[in-house]
CSV table of C-alpha atoms in Angstrom, one decimal:
chain,number,residue,atom,x,y,z
A,1104,MET,CA,124.3,96.4,-3.8
A,1105,THR,CA,125.2,96.5,-7.5
A,1106,ARG,CA,123.5,99.2,-9.5
A,1107,LYS,CA,121.8,98.3,-12.7
A,1108,TYR,CA,120.6,101.7,-13.9
A,1109,PHE,CA,121.9,104.5,-11.8
A,1110,GLY,CA,125.5,105.7,-12.0
A,1111,THR,CA,127.3,108.5,-10.2
A,1112,ASP,CA,125.0,111.1,-11.6
A,1113,GLY,CA,121.6,109.6,-12.4
A,1114,ILE,CA,121.0,107.3,-15.4
A,1115,ARG,CA,123.0,108.0,-18.5
A,1116,GLY,CA,123.8,106.3,-21.8
A,1117,LEU,CA,123.7,106.2,-25.5
A,1118,THR,CA,120.2,107.1,-26.7
A,1119,ASN,CA,118.0,104.2,-27.9
A,1120,THR,CA,120.5,101.8,-26.3
A,1121,ALA,CA,119.7,100.4,-22.8
A,1122,PRO,CA,119.3,101.9,-20.4
A,1123,MET,CA,118.5,105.1,-22.2
A,1124,THR,CA,115.5,103.9,-24.1
A,1125,PRO,CA,111.9,105.2,-24.0
A,1126,GLU,CA,110.8,101.9,-22.5
A,1127,VAL,CA,113.2,102.3,-19.6
A,1128,ALA,CA,112.4,106.0,-19.2
A,1129,MET,CA,108.7,105.2,-18.9
A,1130,ARG,CA,109.5,102.6,-16.3
A,1131,VAL,CA,111.7,105.1,-14.4
A,1132,GLY,CA,108.7,107.5,-14.4
A,1133,GLN,CA,106.4,104.7,-13.1
A,1134,ALA,CA,108.9,103.6,-10.4
A,1135,ALA,CA,109.9,107.1,-9.2
A,1136,GLY,CA,106.3,108.2,-9.3
A,1137,THR,CA,105.2,105.2,-7.2
A,1138,LYS,CA,107.9,105.9,-4.6
A,1139,PHE,CA,106.9,109.5,-4.2
A,1140,LEU,CA,103.2,109.0,-4.1
A,1141,ARG,CA,103.1,109.8,-0.4
A,1142,GLY,CA,100.3,111.5,1.5
A,1143,SER,CA,96.8,112.5,0.4
A,1144,HIS,CA,97.7,115.6,-1.6
A,1145,LYS,CA,97.6,115.8,-5.4
A,1146,HIS,CA,101.1,114.7,-6.5
A,1147,ARG,CA,103.3,116.6,-9.0
A,1148,VAL,CA,106.5,116.1,-10.8
A,1149,LEU,CA,108.4,118.8,-12.7
A,1150,ILE,CA,110.4,117.8,-15.8
A,1151,GLY,CA,113.1,119.9,-17.5
A,1152,LYS,CA,115.5,119.1,-20.2
A,1153,ASP,CA,118.4,120.4,-22.2
A,1154,THR,CA,118.5,120.9,-26.0
A,1155,ARG,CA,119.5,117.5,-27.4
A,1156,LEU,CA,117.3,115.9,-30.0
A,1157,SER,CA,116.3,112.9,-27.8
A,1158,GLY,CA,115.0,115.1,-25.1
A,1159,TYR,CA,111.6,115.1,-26.7
A,1160,MET,CA,111.4,111.3,-26.7
A,1161,ILE,CA,112.7,110.8,-23.1
A,1162,GLU,CA,110.5,113.6,-21.8
A,1163,SER,CA,107.4,112.1,-23.4
A,1164,ALA,CA,108.2,108.6,-22.1
A,1165,LEU,CA,108.8,109.9,-18.6
A,1166,THR,CA,105.5,111.8,-18.8
A,1167,ALA,CA,103.6,108.7,-19.8
A,1168,GLY,CA,105.2,106.8,-16.9
A,1169,PHE,CA,104.4,109.4,-14.2
A,1170,THR,CA,100.8,110.1,-15.4
A,1171,SER,CA,100.1,106.3,-15.6
A,1172,VAL,CA,100.6,105.9,-11.9
A,1173,GLY,CA,98.7,109.1,-11.0
A,1174,MET,CA,101.2,111.9,-10.9
A,1175,ASP,CA,100.6,115.3,-12.5
A,1176,VAL,CA,103.5,116.5,-14.7
A,1177,VAL,CA,104.7,120.0,-15.2
A,1178,GLN,CA,107.0,120.4,-18.2
A,1179,VAL,CA,109.3,123.5,-18.3
A,1180,GLY,CA,111.2,122.8,-21.5
A,1181,PRO,CA,114.9,123.5,-21.9
A,1182,MET,CA,116.1,124.7,-18.5
A,1183,PRO,CA,119.4,124.4,-16.6
A,1184,THR,CA,119.7,121.6,-14.1
A,1185,PRO,CA,119.8,124.0,-11.1
A,1186,ALA,CA,116.6,125.7,-12.4
A,1187,VAL,CA,114.8,122.3,-12.2
A,1188,ALA,CA,116.0,121.9,-8.6
A,1189,MET,CA,114.9,125.4,-7.7
A,1190,LEU,CA,111.5,125.1,-9.5
A,1191,THR,CA,110.9,121.7,-7.8
A,1192,ARG,CA,111.1,123.4,-4.5
A,1193,SER,CA,109.2,126.6,-5.4
A,1194,MET,CA,106.3,124.7,-7.1
A,1195,ARG,CA,106.0,122.3,-4.1
A,1196,ALA,CA,106.6,119.4,-6.4
A,1197,ASP,CA,107.1,115.9,-5.0
A,1198,LEU,CA,109.9,115.2,-7.5
A,1199,GLY,CA,112.0,117.0,-10.1
A,1200,VAL,CA,113.5,115.4,-13.2
A,1201,MET,CA,116.3,116.7,-15.5
A,1202,VAL,CA,116.7,115.1,-18.9
A,1203,SER,CA,120.3,115.7,-19.8
A,1204,ALA,CA,123.7,114.1,-20.3
A,1205,SER,CA,125.4,117.2,-19.1
A,1206,HIS,CA,128.7,117.8,-21.0
A,1207,ASN,CA,128.3,114.6,-23.2
A,1208,PRO,CA,127.6,114.8,-26.9
A,1209,PHE,CA,124.1,115.0,-28.3
A,1210,HIS,CA,123.8,111.2,-28.9
A,1211,ASP,CA,123.9,110.5,-25.2
A,1212,ASN,CA,121.2,111.4,-22.7
A,1213,GLY,CA,120.4,111.0,-19.0
A,1214,ILE,CA,117.9,111.3,-16.3
A,1215,LYS,CA,118.6,113.1,-13.0
A,1216,LEU,CA,116.1,113.0,-10.1
A,1217,PHE,CA,115.6,115.6,-7.4
A,1218,GLY,CA,113.6,115.2,-4.2
A,1219,PRO,CA,111.0,117.8,-3.0
A,1220,ASP,CA,113.7,119.7,-1.2
A,1221,GLY,CA,115.6,120.3,-4.5
A,1222,TYR,CA,118.5,118.0,-3.6
A,1223,LYS,CA,119.5,115.0,-5.7
A,1224,LEU,CA,118.2,111.7,-4.4
A,1225,SER,CA,120.3,109.7,-2.0
A,1226,ASP,CA,121.8,106.3,-2.9
A,1227,ALA,CA,119.1,104.6,-0.8
A,1228,ASP,CA,116.3,106.4,-2.7
A,1229,GLU,CA,117.9,105.4,-6.1
A,1230,LEU,CA,118.2,101.8,-5.0
A,1231,GLU,CA,114.5,101.7,-4.1
A,1232,ILE,CA,113.6,103.1,-7.5
A,1233,GLU,CA,115.9,100.6,-9.2
A,1234,ALA,CA,114.0,97.8,-7.5
A,1235,LEU,CA,110.7,99.2,-8.6
A,1236,ILE,CA,111.8,99.7,-12.2
A,1237,ASP,CA,111.9,95.9,-12.7
A,1238,THR,CA,108.6,95.4,-10.9
A,1239,ALA,CA,105.2,95.6,-12.5
A,1240,PRO,CA,103.7,99.0,-11.6
A,1241,VAL,CA,100.4,99.6,-9.9
A,1242,LEU,CA,98.6,101.7,-12.5
A,1243,ALA,CA,96.2,104.4,-11.5
A,1244,ALA,CA,92.4,104.0,-12.0
A,1245,PRO,CA,91.1,105.8,-15.1
A,1246,ALA,CA,89.8,108.7,-13.1
A,1247,ALA,CA,93.1,109.0,-11.2
A,1248,ILE,CA,95.5,109.2,-14.2
A,1249,GLY,CA,97.7,112.3,-13.9
A,1250,ARG,CA,97.5,115.4,-16.1
A,1251,ALA,CA,100.4,117.0,-18.0
A,1252,ARG,CA,100.8,120.7,-18.7
A,1253,ARG,CA,103.6,123.0,-19.9
A,1254,ILE,CA,104.3,126.3,-18.1
A,1255,ASP,CA,105.7,129.3,-20.1
A,1256,ASP,CA,107.2,131.5,-17.4
A,1257,ALA,CA,109.8,129.1,-16.0
A,1258,GLN,CA,112.7,130.9,-17.6
A,1259,GLY,CA,111.8,134.2,-16.0
A,1260,ARG,CA,111.4,132.5,-12.6
A,1261,TYR,CA,114.9,131.1,-12.8
A,1262,ILE,CA,116.4,134.4,-14.0
A,1263,HIS,CA,114.9,136.2,-11.0
A,1264,SER,CA,116.2,133.5,-8.6
A,1265,ALA,CA,119.7,133.6,-10.1
A,1266,LYS,CA,119.9,137.4,-10.0
A,1267,SER,CA,118.8,137.4,-6.4
A,1268,SER,CA,122.2,135.9,-5.6
A,1269,PHE,CA,123.9,139.1,-6.9
A,1270,PRO,CA,124.3,142.0,-4.5
A,1271,ASP,CA,121.4,144.5,-4.8
A,1272,ARG,CA,123.7,147.5,-4.9
A,1273,LEU,CA,125.8,146.3,-7.8
A,1274,ARG,CA,125.4,146.4,-11.6
A,1275,LEU,CA,127.5,145.0,-14.4
A,1276,ASP,CA,127.5,148.3,-16.4
A,1277,GLY,CA,130.6,148.7,-18.5
A,1278,LEU,CA,131.6,145.0,-18.2
A,1279,ARG,CA,132.0,143.2,-21.5
A,1280,ILE,CA,131.3,139.5,-21.0
A,1281,VAL,CA,131.5,136.6,-23.4
A,1282,ILE,CA,129.0,133.9,-22.4
A,1283,ASP,CA,129.2,130.5,-24.0
A,1284,CYS,CA,126.1,128.4,-23.4
A,1285,ALA,CA,127.3,125.3,-25.3
A,1286,HIS,CA,124.1,125.4,-27.4
A,1287,GLY,CA,122.6,123.9,-24.2
A,1288,ALA,CA,119.9,124.5,-21.6
A,1289,ALA,CA,121.0,128.0,-20.6
A,1290,TYR,CA,121.1,129.4,-24.1
A,1291,LYS,CA,118.3,131.9,-23.3
A,1292,VAL,CA,118.5,132.4,-19.5
A,1293,ALA,CA,122.2,133.1,-19.0
A,1294,PRO,CA,122.6,135.9,-21.6
A,1295,MET,CA,119.3,137.4,-20.4
A,1296,ALA,CA,120.3,137.5,-16.8
A,1297,LEU,CA,123.6,139.2,-17.5
A,1298,TRP,CA,122.0,141.7,-19.8
A,1299,GLU,CA,119.4,142.6,-17.2
A,1300,LEU,CA,122.2,143.3,-14.8
A,1301,GLY,CA,123.7,145.8,-17.2
A,1302,ALA,CA,126.5,143.9,-18.9
A,1303,ASP,CA,127.6,144.2,-22.5
A,1304,VAL,CA,126.8,140.6,-23.4
A,1305,ILE,CA,128.6,138.7,-26.2
A,1306,PRO,CA,126.7,135.4,-26.5
A,1307,ILE,CA,128.0,132.3,-28.3
A,1308,GLY,CA,126.7,128.7,-28.3
A,1309,VAL,CA,123.1,130.0,-28.3
A,1310,ASP,CA,121.8,128.4,-31.5
A,1311,PRO,CA,120.8,124.8,-30.5
A,1312,ASP,CA,119.6,122.5,-33.3
A,1313,GLY,CA,119.3,119.2,-31.3
A,1314,PHE,CA,122.7,118.0,-32.5
A,1315,ASN,CA,125.2,120.7,-31.6
A,1316,VAL,CA,125.0,120.7,-27.8
A,1317,ASN,CA,128.6,120.6,-26.4
A,1318,ALA,CA,129.9,120.2,-30.0
A,1319,GLY,CA,133.3,121.9,-30.0
A,1320,ILE,CA,132.0,124.5,-27.5
A,1321,GLY,CA,131.1,125.0,-23.9
A,1322,SER,CA,133.0,124.3,-20.7
A,1323,THR,CA,134.6,121.1,-22.1
A,1324,HIS,CA,135.7,122.9,-25.3
A,1325,PRO,CA,136.4,126.5,-24.2
A,1326,GLU,CA,138.6,127.4,-27.1
A,1327,ALA,CA,135.9,129.4,-29.0
A,1328,MET,CA,135.1,131.3,-25.8
A,1329,GLN,CA,138.8,132.1,-25.2
A,1330,GLU,CA,139.2,133.3,-28.8
A,1331,ARG,CA,136.1,135.5,-28.6
A,1332,VAL,CA,137.3,137.1,-25.4
A,1333,VAL,CA,140.5,138.2,-26.9
A,1334,ALA,CA,139.0,139.2,-30.3
A,1335,SER,CA,136.3,141.3,-28.7
A,1336,GLY,CA,138.4,142.9,-25.9
A,1337,ALA,CA,136.1,141.4,-23.3
A,1338,HIS,CA,136.8,141.7,-19.6
A,1339,ILE,CA,136.0,138.0,-18.9
A,1340,GLY,CA,134.6,134.9,-20.5
A,1341,ILE,CA,132.2,132.3,-19.1
A,1342,ALA,CA,131.6,128.9,-20.6
A,1343,LEU,CA,128.8,126.7,-19.3
A,1344,ASP,CA,128.1,123.0,-20.1
A,1345,GLY,CA,125.1,121.5,-21.7
A,1346,ASP,CA,122.9,121.6,-18.6
A,1347,ALA,CA,124.6,124.7,-17.1
A,1348,ASP,CA,125.6,123.2,-13.7
A,1349,ARG,CA,129.3,123.9,-14.3
A,1350,LEU,CA,131.4,126.7,-15.6
A,1351,ILE,CA,134.9,127.5,-16.8
A,1352,VAL,CA,136.2,131.0,-17.0
A,1353,ALA,CA,138.7,132.9,-19.1
A,1354,ASP,CA,140.4,136.1,-18.1
A,1355,GLU,CA,140.8,139.1,-20.4
A,1356,ASN,CA,143.9,137.5,-22.0
A,1357,GLY,CA,142.0,134.3,-22.8
A,1358,ALA,CA,143.8,132.3,-20.1
A,1359,LEU,CA,141.6,129.6,-18.6
A,1360,VAL,CA,140.6,129.5,-15.0
A,1361,ASP,CA,139.4,126.2,-13.5
A,1362,GLY,CA,137.1,125.4,-10.7
A,1363,ASP,CA,139.9,125.3,-8.1
A,1364,GLN,CA,140.8,128.9,-8.7
A,1365,LEU,CA,137.1,130.0,-8.8
A,1366,MET,CA,136.4,128.3,-5.5
A,1367,ALA,CA,139.4,129.9,-3.9
A,1368,LEU,CA,138.1,133.3,-4.9
A,1369,VAL,CA,134.6,132.7,-3.6
A,1370,VAL,CA,135.8,131.2,-0.3
A,1371,THR,CA,138.3,134.1,0.3
A,1372,ASP,CA,135.6,136.7,-0.5
A,1373,TRP,CA,133.0,135.0,1.7
A,1374,ALA,CA,135.4,134.6,4.5
A,1375,LYS,CA,136.2,138.4,4.4
A,1376,LYS,CA,132.5,139.2,4.4
A,1377,GLY,CA,131.7,136.8,7.3
A,1378,LYS,CA,129.5,134.7,5.0
A,1379,LEU,CA,131.6,131.5,5.0
A,1380,LYS,CA,130.4,128.5,6.9
A,1381,GLY,CA,132.4,125.5,7.9
A,1382,GLY,CA,135.8,127.3,7.9
A,1383,GLY,CA,136.7,126.4,4.4
A,1384,LEU,CA,135.3,124.4,1.5
A,1385,VAL,CA,134.5,120.9,0.3
A,1386,ALA,CA,136.2,119.6,-2.9
A,1387,THR,CA,137.0,116.3,-4.4
A,1388,VAL,CA,140.2,114.3,-4.5
A,1389,MET,CA,140.8,115.8,-7.9
A,1390,SER,CA,141.4,119.3,-6.6
A,1391,ASN,CA,145.0,120.5,-6.9
A,1392,LEU,CA,147.4,120.4,-3.9
A,1393,GLY,CA,148.0,124.1,-4.7
A,1394,LEU,CA,144.5,124.9,-3.6
A,1395,GLU,CA,144.9,123.0,-0.4
A,1396,ARG,CA,148.2,124.9,0.4
A,1397,TYR,CA,146.6,128.2,-0.4
A,1398,LEU,CA,143.6,127.6,1.9
A,1399,THR,CA,145.9,126.5,4.7
A,1400,GLY,CA,147.8,129.8,4.3
A,1401,GLN,CA,144.5,131.6,4.7
A,1402,GLY,CA,143.6,129.7,7.8
A,1403,LEU,CA,140.9,127.8,6.0
A,1404,THR,CA,140.4,124.1,5.5
A,1405,LEU,CA,139.8,121.8,2.5
A,1406,GLU,CA,137.6,118.7,3.1
A,1407,ARG,CA,138.0,116.2,0.3
A,1408,THR,CA,135.4,113.7,-1.0
A,1409,ASN,CA,135.2,111.1,-3.8
A,1410,VAL,CA,134.6,112.5,-7.3
A,1411,GLY,CA,131.0,113.6,-8.0
A,1412,ASP,CA,129.2,116.7,-7.0
A,1413,ARG,CA,126.6,114.6,-5.1
A,1414,TYR,CA,129.3,113.5,-2.7
A,1415,VAL,CA,130.6,117.0,-2.3
A,1416,LEU,CA,127.1,118.1,-1.4
A,1417,GLU,CA,126.5,115.3,1.0
A,1418,ALA,CA,129.7,116.3,2.9
A,1419,MET,CA,128.7,120.0,2.8
A,1420,ARG,CA,125.3,119.2,4.4
A,1421,ALA,CA,126.8,116.8,7.0
A,1422,ARG,CA,129.6,119.2,8.1
A,1423,GLY,CA,127.9,122.6,7.7
A,1424,PHE,CA,129.9,124.0,4.7
A,1425,ASN,CA,128.2,126.4,2.3
A,1426,VAL,CA,130.8,126.4,-0.5
A,1427,GLY,CA,132.0,123.3,-2.3
A,1428,GLY,CA,132.6,121.9,-5.8
A,1429,GLU,CA,134.9,120.3,-8.3
A,1430,GLN,CA,138.0,121.3,-10.3
A,1431,SER,CA,135.9,120.7,-13.4
A,1432,GLY,CA,133.7,123.7,-12.5
A,1433,HIS,CA,130.8,122.3,-10.6
A,1434,ILE,CA,130.5,124.9,-7.8
A,1435,ILE,CA,127.8,124.5,-5.1
A,1436,LEU,CA,126.8,127.6,-3.2
A,1437,ARG,CA,124.3,126.4,-0.6
A,1438,ASP,CA,123.2,129.9,0.3
A,1439,TYR,CA,121.6,130.1,-3.2
A,1440,ALA,CA,121.2,126.6,-4.7
A,1441,THR,CA,120.9,122.9,-3.9
A,1442,THR,CA,123.1,121.8,-6.7
A,1443,GLY,CA,125.9,123.1,-8.9
A,1444,ASP,CA,124.8,126.3,-10.7
A,1445,GLY,CA,127.1,127.8,-13.4
A,1446,LEU,CA,125.2,131.0,-13.7
A,1447,VAL,CA,125.0,131.7,-9.9
A,1448,ALA,CA,128.7,130.9,-9.5
A,1449,ALA,CA,129.5,133.2,-12.3
A,1450,LEU,CA,127.6,136.0,-10.7
A,1451,GLN,CA,129.6,135.6,-7.5
A,1452,ILE,CA,132.8,135.9,-9.5
A,1453,LEU,CA,131.5,138.9,-11.4
A,1454,SER,CA,130.5,140.6,-8.1
A,1455,VAL,CA,134.1,140.4,-6.9
A,1456,LEU,CA,135.4,141.6,-10.2
A,1457,VAL,CA,133.1,144.7,-10.1
A,1458,THR,CA,133.9,145.6,-6.5
A,1459,SER,CA,137.7,145.0,-6.7
A,1460,GLY,CA,138.4,147.0,-9.8
A,1461,LYS,CA,141.1,144.5,-10.6
A,1462,PRO,CA,141.5,142.8,-14.0
A,1463,ALA,CA,140.3,139.2,-14.2
A,1464,SER,CA,143.9,138.0,-14.8
A,1465,GLU,CA,145.0,139.3,-11.4
A,1466,LEU,CA,141.8,138.5,-9.5
A,1467,LEU,CA,141.3,134.9,-10.7
A,1468,HIS,CA,144.9,133.5,-10.2
A,1469,LEU,CA,145.2,133.2,-6.4
A,1470,PHE,CA,147.7,130.3,-6.3
A,1471,ASP,CA,150.1,128.4,-8.5
A,1472,PRO,CA,148.8,124.9,-9.1
A,1473,LEU,CA,151.2,122.0,-8.9
A,1474,PRO,CA,151.8,120.3,-12.2
A,1475,GLN,CA,148.9,117.8,-12.7
A,1476,LEU,CA,148.3,115.3,-15.5
A,1477,LEU,CA,145.1,113.4,-16.1
A,1478,LYS,CA,144.8,110.7,-18.8
A,1479,ASN,CA,141.8,108.5,-19.6
A,1480,VAL,CA,142.3,104.9,-20.8
A,1481,ARG,CA,139.4,103.2,-22.5
A,1482,PHE,CA,138.9,99.5,-21.8
A,1483,SER,CA,136.7,96.9,-23.4
A,1484,GLY,CA,135.7,94.8,-20.3
A,1485,GLY,CA,137.0,93.1,-17.2
A,1486,ALA,CA,138.6,94.8,-14.3
A,1487,PRO,CA,142.1,96.0,-15.3
A,1488,LEU,CA,142.8,97.7,-12.0
A,1489,ASP,CA,142.5,94.3,-10.2
A,1490,THR,CA,145.3,92.6,-12.2
A,1491,ASP,CA,148.6,92.0,-10.5
A,1492,GLY,CA,150.6,93.8,-13.2
A,1493,VAL,CA,148.6,97.0,-12.9
A,1494,LYS,CA,148.7,96.9,-9.1
A,1495,ARG,CA,152.6,96.6,-9.2
A,1496,VAL,CA,152.9,99.6,-11.5
A,1497,ILE,CA,150.6,101.7,-9.4
A,1498,ALA,CA,152.5,100.8,-6.2
A,1499,ALA,CA,155.7,101.7,-7.9
A,1500,GLY,CA,154.3,105.1,-9.0
A,1501,GLU,CA,153.0,105.9,-5.5
A,1502,ALA,CA,156.5,105.1,-4.1
A,1503,ARG,CA,158.1,107.5,-6.6
A,1504,LEU,CA,155.7,110.3,-5.7
A,1505,ASN,CA,155.8,109.8,-2.0
A,1506,GLY,CA,156.4,113.2,-0.2
A,1507,THR,CA,156.4,115.3,-3.4
A,1508,GLY,CA,152.9,114.6,-4.9
A,1509,ARG,CA,150.1,112.2,-5.1
A,1510,LEU,CA,148.4,109.6,-7.4
A,1511,LEU,CA,144.8,109.0,-8.0
A,1512,ILE,CA,143.4,106.2,-10.2
A,1513,ARG,CA,139.7,105.5,-10.5
A,1514,LYS,CA,137.1,104.0,-12.8
A,1515,SER,CA,134.7,106.4,-14.5
A,1516,GLY,CA,131.1,106.1,-13.2
A,1517,THR,CA,129.6,107.0,-16.6
A,1518,GLU,CA,132.0,105.6,-19.3
A,1519,PRO,CA,134.3,102.5,-19.7
A,1520,LEU,CA,137.3,104.6,-18.8
A,1521,ILE,CA,140.1,104.3,-16.2
A,1522,ARG,CA,141.2,107.8,-15.2
A,1523,VAL,CA,144.8,108.2,-14.1
A,1524,MET,CA,145.8,111.4,-12.4
A,1525,ALA,CA,149.1,112.4,-10.8
A,1526,GLU,CA,150.4,115.7,-9.5
A,1527,GLY,CA,153.7,116.7,-8.0
A,1528,GLU,CA,156.4,119.3,-8.0
A,1529,ASP,CA,158.3,117.6,-10.9
A,1530,ILE,CA,156.3,117.5,-14.1
A,1531,GLY,CA,158.7,115.0,-15.7
A,1532,LEU,CA,158.2,112.5,-12.9
A,1533,VAL,CA,154.4,113.0,-13.0
A,1534,THR,CA,154.4,112.3,-16.7
A,1535,GLU,CA,156.5,109.2,-16.4
A,1536,VAL,CA,154.3,107.8,-13.6
A,1537,VAL,CA,151.0,108.5,-15.5
A,1538,ASP,CA,152.3,107.0,-18.8
A,1539,GLU,CA,153.6,103.9,-17.1
A,1540,ILE,CA,150.2,103.2,-15.4
A,1541,CYS,CA,148.3,103.9,-18.6
A,1542,ALA,CA,150.5,101.5,-20.5
A,1543,ALA,CA,149.9,98.8,-17.9
A,1544,VAL,CA,146.1,99.3,-18.0
A,1545,VAL,CA,146.2,99.0,-21.9
A,1546,ALA,CA,148.3,95.8,-21.6
A,1547,ALA,CA,145.8,94.4,-19.1
A,1548,GLY,CA,142.8,95.2,-21.3
């Protein structure tokens, strides 16, 4: 069934342009509220957001929608996406909502929905809500309209939950850490959690003004973090994105470490401790072949899924894995969270850093990645991947890489982009293949 509102990660778009308008947000609240009005108990939805200007508008519209069908609303203000998932469970809410466009710029926004178990909704649930969005809602009687209230201690609850993932016997004393919060949802909680564990914290990206979320900073723009690590003589740098469900790390030399290397470290550490479940990890088709070869050498497996942390999580739950994630830095540790959590993942990395006594540059580079190149091609409409010319060029590229690498072409689920990725042992060949396919897509568009 074709989706009208939901993409690969909730509903997302340019603010005040369909579908990210207050009208649609209110209808989403009414539709999701209607679906989750189950049982005779008093129903509750928890709403969090990041720091972008439009968050106030979308939060208010959602609140109007939920209360109009009889759901109480708990507003927690700016909080990381994983905090919303955790609080939804701990407060026994029927539904959790995160208002965020993740790593996108301030002018975009989005709506992510979590079920009462703290997991993102299934495709089937989202399709049911889609059908209800375009259906006239059954409004609550005047005496049954929901109430809305804001709670003030949500940040402390999440900090406590995140710190509980860190070994009780350890502290971060003597560790100098740069933490880049992207002027986003974790701008208070992440530096505070690290400080409470004893670290010498150097925070950047902690002055949100509604417009600067992810603007030249955070996990998608880690240059400021890298520079600060070197300039301050820090032991490690951590960059989160706007809703803090992903991270990228820099070692003490400012060299970047992506999600593949971070997952390799966690899996290796957990396997040694007997904590690992599933015999390996779940990652997407984007993860480097170097990671796969490293895991094979460790006697561990790599299960691949389509791109999207929701698909990683579905595979983890179905196959019994407790570690999974994406090269981009979404890392899911099911022992501690029901979704990607940048802070919790960072604490796992820091725990190994403390106990090993090794510098981050040695600890965080477990394998040599194969040369990999990803380019995005914007298109104005149509289906360029279905044209004969593009199909011929893709087939030729696959033949050239056969046995020495691999090719992945996909359409973005959130933007009008074709993503072209190739990796292999010969960077020259990889570059030629990617450039030829990108040129063919441009010509077709």
